[in-house]
C-alpha cells in the first residue's frame, strides 16, 4: 500500500461529551465535508464543504507519510469504538475500509492539525488529546 492509494478519509473527533465532528475528505475528487453530529449520528448545525487544491492533497499525503500513518494499528474492520475517547480514522484504499485510533494521542493530535491545514478551517477540540 502507498499513501497515494488512499481514496477517502473520515476523521471523527470529539467536540464535547455529547457531540462529534465528522470530517470526510475525498482525496481523489479533492473535496471535503465537515458535519457536527450528536452521538447517535443526527446532524446538528450547518455543514461545511469545499474543494481542496491538488498541491494541498500532495502535502497532506506527505504529512501522512511523515506520521507513518499506514503503520498505525488497525481496529477490527467495521468496528468503531462505542466510547470515543478522542478521535478515530476510517480510510479507504482500493475499496478496502480500514479503521484506526492511532498509535497514541500525540499522533492523533498531529493528524487533526494536518487535516485542519488541509481544509483551511479549525474544528473539534484538542482537550481530549491531553
Backbone as a ProteinNet text record, in pm:
[ID]
protein_1_A
[PRIMARY]
XXXXXXXXXXXXXXXXXXXXXXXXXXXXXXXXXXXXXXXXXXXXXXXXXXXXXXXXXXXXXXXXXXXXXXXXXXXXXXXXXXXXXXXXXXXXXXXXXXXXXXXXXXXXXXXXXXXXXXXXXXXXXXXXXX
[TERTIARY]
83.3	0	87.8	37.1	108.1	11.7	63.5	-20.5	-106.4	-57.1	-136.1	-256.1	-257.9	-370.1	-488.7	-469.6	-580.8	-678.4	-802.6	-904	-990.1	-1018.4	-1112	-1066.8	-1086.1	-1051	-1162.9	-1208.8	-1309.1	-1247.1	-1234.1	-1175.7	-1290.4	-1311.5	-1416.9	-1351.2	-1384.9	-1320.3	-1426.5	-1399.8	-1492	-1493.3	-1611.1	-1626.8	-1661.4	-1749.6	-1791.2	-1836.8	-1887.5	-1935.8	-2059.2	-2123	-2247.5	-2243.1	-2129.8	-2125.3	-1986.2	-1984.6	-1861.5	-1858.8	-1740	-1721.3	-1682.5	-1746.6	-1706.3	-1649.9	-1524.7	-1458.7	-1426.7	-1500.2	-1480	-1396.1	-1293	-1201.9	-1193.1	-1241.2	-1229	-1101	-996.3	-864.7	-856.8	-940	-939.1	-1014.1	-1129.1	-1207.7	-1164	-1078.1	-1026.3	-1139.2	-1223.6	-1334.6	-1338.7	-1401.1	-1418.4	-1556.5	-1600.7	-1725.9	-1705.4	-1752	-1744.6	-1886.3	-1921.2	-2053.1	-2037.5	-2126.8	-2134.5	-2254.8	-2236	-2346.8	-2352	-2468.8	-2475.1	-2417.4	-2415.3	-2353.3	-2430.2	-2550.9	-2632	-2628.5	-2546.6	-2531.2	-2628.3	-2709.2	-2801.6	-2726	-2738	-2664.7	-2717.1	-2623	-2654	-2588	-2659.5	-2599.6	-2579.7	-2499.4	-2476.2	-2354.7	-2353.7	-2240	-2147.7	-2021.3	-1924.6	-1861.6	-1845.7	-1777.9	-1700.5	-1613.2	-1532.3	-1438.6	-1364.7	-1266.2	-1128.1	-1039.2	-901.7	-807.3	-707.7	-608	-526.1	-486.7	-405.5	-274.6	-211.4	-85.9	-107.8	-224.2	-255.6	-274.4	-334.2	-350.1	-212.9	-123.8	12.1	83.9	72.1	134.6	72.9	-58.2	-127.4	-78.7	-68	-20.1	123.2	203.9	340.8	340	246.8	234.1	192.3	101.8	62.7	183.5	268.1	391	481.2	495.7	578.7	525.8	393.4	331.8	335.7	382.8	383.3	241.9	146	4	-36.2	13.8	-27.4	21.2	111.4	158	79.4	-12	-89.6	-171.5	-189.3	-264.8	-408.5	-456.2	-591.4	-691.1	-811.4	-920.9	-985.6	-1061.4	-1135.5	-1224	-1222.8	-1294.3	-1442.2	-1491.2	-1631.9	-1667.1	-1570.5	-1598.5	-1534.7	-1617.7	-1569	-1592.5	-1508.2	-1524.7	-1656.2	-1728.5	-1854.1	-1829.7	-1719.7	-1685.1	-1566.9	-1597.4	-1492.8	-1416.9	-1289.8	-1209.1	-1155	-1116.9	-1066.2	-1096.3	-1040.7	-1062.5	-1046	-1106	-1088.5	-1080.5	-1016.1	-996.4	-1039.9	-1120.9	-1156.9	-1102.1	-1040.4	-991.5	-1008.3	-1015.4	-1042.6	-923.2	-872.5	-765.9	-815.1	-831.4	-872.5	-995.7	-1094.1	-1220.4	-1219.2	-1107.3	-1096.2	-1097.1	-1191.8	-1203	-1112.4	-1039.2	-950.1	-990.9	-972.8	-1009.3	-893.3	-867.6	-760.5	-793.2	-738.5	-743.9	-602.4	-512	-376.6	-284.4	-159.1	-57.9	-75	-102	-113.4	-186.4	-216.5	-290	-211.1	-78.8	6.4	-4.8	-2.2	-15.6	-152.9	-258	-392.2	-404.2	-343.8	-346	-273.2	-160.1	-87	-170.8	-239	-324.9	-439.2	-497	-604.5	-556.8	-441.6	-384.8	-358.2	-307.3	-278.4	-406.8	-514	-642.5	-697.2	-683.6	-728.2	-654.2	-525.4	-447.7	-494.4	-528.4	-574.2	-705.7	-802	-934.8	-946.2	-846.6	-843.7	-936.5	-970.6	-1054.6	-1028.8	-1059.4	-1045.5	-1177.6	-1170.3	-1288.8	-1253.5	-1353	-1329.4	-1250	-1203.7	-1126.3	-1004.1	-899.2	-777.3	-775.2	-873.7	-872.2	-874.2	-931.8	-939.8	-809.9	-712.6	-581.3	-488.8	-523.3	-435.8	-444.2
-118.7	0	125.1	225.9	352.5	464.6	575.8	687	742.7	740.1	787.1	697.2	576.4	484.3	516.6	603.1	639.5	725.1	675.2	743.6	836.4	793.1	867.1	850.6	955.2	950	1018.1	952.5	1010	1020.1	1142.3	1170.3	1209.7	1131.8	1159.1	1200.6	1319.7	1374.7	1425.7	1407.5	1450.4	1602.8	1660.3	1804.1	1832.1	1750.5	1761.5	1623.1	1611.9	1480.9	1435.6	1529.5	1497.7	1517.3	1562.9	1584.1	1553.8	1524.9	1492.5	1566.8	1580.6	1631	1512.5	1503.3	1409.4	1491.7	1464.6	1536	1433.1	1439.6	1348.3	1414.8	1345.2	1400.3	1301.4	1343.6	1264.7	1311	1231.5	1271.2	1259.2	1177.8	1164.7	1280	1316.4	1428.1	1562.5	1559.2	1678.4	1764.2	1698.3	1765.9	1725.1	1811.3	1776.8	1818.4	1757.2	1793.5	1778.4	1878.2	1875.3	1881.6	1785.4	1780.4	1766.9	1830.8	1812	1722.9	1616.7	1526.5	1499.6	1450.4	1401.8	1261.4	1198.6	1065.7	956.9	989.6	893.3	917.8	1015.2	1041.5	1142.5	1206.2	1308.6	1438.9	1494.9	1616.3	1734.1	1810	1930.6	2047.8	2154.9	2273.1	2259.3	2350.4	2352.9	2270.1	2226.4	2152.1	2249.4	2216.6	2294.6	2201.3	2248.2	2166.3	2256.4	2194.4	2273.4	2187.7	2255.6	2191	2204.5	2114.2	2113.5	2122	2205.3	2218.8	2090.3	2062.4	1943.5	1946.4	2063.4	2075.4	2050.4	2088.2	2064.8	1916.1	1844.7	1699.6	1633.6	1674.1	1616.2	1642.7	1763.8	1797.9	1714.9	1696	1615.6	1470.4	1412.9	1274.4	1262.8	1363.4	1365.1	1369.2	1446.2	1452.5	1318	1246.5	1112.4	1020	1032.8	954.3	988.2	1117.7	1160.2	1103.1	1091	1033.9	880.6	821.1	675.5	619.6	693	665.1	522.1	470.3	336.2	224.1	254.4	152.3	155.9	251.4	260.1	133.1	87.6	-35.8	-24.5	-133.2	-137	-194.8	-139.3	-196	-305.1	-390.6	-491.3	-419.9	-466.9	-396.8	-381.4	-260.1	-231.2	-202	-211	-188	-55.7	40.6	166.9	167.8	233.5	233	297.6	231.1	286.7	408.2	407.2	519.1	591.8	687	761.2	847.6	816.6	889.7	1020.2	1021.8	1144.2	1147.1	1054.7	1055.5	915	894.2	770.2	803.9	718.2	743.2	620.5	643.8	539.8	585.8	495.7	534.1	418.7	454.2	358.5	352.2	230.9	206.8	97.3	134.6	40.1	-40.1	28.2	-35.6	-106	-110.4	-175.7	-69.6	-81.2	13.4	-29.6	66.3	43.6	137.8	94.4	174.3	177.6	295.7	308.1	417.4	402.6	509	559.3	529.2	581.4	505.2	545.5	490.6	547.7	677.3	746.6	879.1	947.7	1074.4	1181.1	1179.5	1279	1269.2	1146	1126.2	1171.7	1140.6	1183.5	1335.5	1400.1	1546.6	1605.4	1544.9	1591.5	1572.2	1457.6	1433.1	1534.4	1561.6	1660.4	1795.2	1839.6	1967.7	1966	1856.4	1842.4	1851	1789.4	1795.7	1938	2006.4	2146.3	2230.7	2208.1	2282.1	2247.6	2121.6	2077.4	2144.4	2146.9	2200.5	2350.3	2409.1	2552.8	2605.6	2521.3	2565.4	2477.2	2530.3	2451.6	2383.4	2275	2201.4	2120.7	2080.9	1995.3	2065.2	1985.8	2037.7	1948.4	2007.3	1932.1	1883.6	1921.2	1886.9	1735.7	1658.6	1513.4	1440.5	1511.6	1452.1	1462.9	1543.3	1569.4	1459
0	0	0	-67.9	-77.1	-39	7.3	51.3	-61.3	-184.7	-297.8	-325.2	-267.9	-286.3	-195.2	-96.8	-7.5	-87.4	-97.6	-176	-90.7	29.7	115.9	260.4	339	480.3	558.9	664.1	753.8	891.9	939	1069.7	1161.8	1266.6	1363.6	1493.3	1540.2	1658.7	1755.1	1881.5	1985	1995.5	2000	2020.2	2166.4	2220.3	2360.2	2403.1	2523	2568.6	2491.8	2420.7	2350.8	2200.4	2146.1	2001.7	1944.6	1815.3	1743.9	1610.4	1555.8	1420.2	1333.5	1217.2	1113.6	999.3	966.1	856.9	749.4	639.2	527.7	420.2	375.5	274.3	158.4	42.7	-79.2	-149	-137.1	-189.3	-341.4	-401.9	-547.8	-614	-558.5	-611.9	-554.9	-450.8	-383.6	-325.9	-245.4	-179.5	-32.8	50.4	190.6	238	347.4	413.8	563.4	638.4	784.4	838.2	924.4	987.1	1137.4	1210	1354.4	1379.5	1457.5	1488.1	1638.1	1681.1	1818.5	1820.2	1934.7	1945.9	1872.4	1826.4	1752.4	1602.1	1559.4	1417.4	1359.4	1442.3	1393.8	1371.9	1252.8	1218.3	1299.6	1352.7	1428.9	1358.8	1338.7	1278.1	1129	1075.3	931.5	894.1	770.1	717.6	644.5	641.5	564.2	462.4	341.3	241.3	148.2	71.2	-19.9	-102.1	-186.9	-273	-211	-249	-198.4	-317.6	-305.5	-412.1	-426.2	-547.7	-576.9	-497.1	-488.9	-414.8	-265.4	-213.7	-72.5	-44.7	-139.8	-124.4	-121.1	-209.5	-211.3	-79.5	-27.6	100.4	213.5	209.1	310.4	308.1	189.5	177.9	227.7	202.8	254.6	407.7	465.1	611.1	668.5	597.5	642.6	643.7	543.5	537.4	656.3	686.2	800	931.9	943.2	1064.3	1064.6	954	936.9	955.6	901.1	918.5	883.1	772.8	729.4	821.2	913.1	1007.3	1138.7	1154.1	1277.9	1296.5	1420.6	1444.4	1394.9	1336.5	1280.3	1381.6	1380.1	1458.2	1373.9	1440.2	1366.6	1266.6	1141.8	1036	1069.4	1051.7	1074.1	1217.9	1308.4	1449.4	1492.2	1524.9	1577.9	1728.1	1804.2	1949.2	1992.1	2081.9	2131.5	2219.1	2292.4	2378.6	2315.3	2229.7	2160.1	2259.8	2278.8	2376.7	2319.6	2192.9	2131.1	1981.5	1905.9	1760.9	1704.6	1589.7	1516.5	1367.6	1291.8	1149.4	1071.1	969	874.3	739.3	666.5	534.6	437.6	309.5	203.8	110.4	92.5	-4.6	-97.8	-225.1	-328.7	-286.1	-229.8	-191.7	-58	8.6	139.8	249.6	343	452.9	567.3	622.3	735.6	847.9	972.1	1087.9	1186.6	1244.5	1342.4	1443.8	1560.7	1661.3	1688.3	1596.8	1603.8	1696.3	1692.9	1783.9	1923.4	1927.7	2055.9	2035	2144	2137	2062.3	2077.6	2012.6	1860.4	1807.4	1662.9	1614	1691.3	1652.1	1651.8	1749.7	1754.5	1633.6	1594.2	1476.4	1349.6	1339.5	1224	1221.8	1336.6	1348.2	1292.1	1336.8	1291.9	1141.4	1091.4	948.4	865.9	915.1	844.7	847.9	960.6	967.8	864.4	848.8	748.9	607.9	584.6	452.3	413.7	505.4	473.1	499.7	564.3	584.1	692	787.9	899.5	1021.6	1138.6	1260.7	1291.7	1365.1	1406.7	1529.6	1605.5	1722	1829.5	1921.8	2032.8	2055.8	2106.6	2135.7	2279.7	2360.3	2502.7	2525.4	2434.2	2453.5	2419.7	2364.7	2337	2454.9	2554.1	2668.6	2772
[MASK]
++++++++++++++++++++++++++++++++++++++++++++++++++++++++++++++++++++++++++++++++++++++++++++++++++++++++++++++++++++++++++++++++++

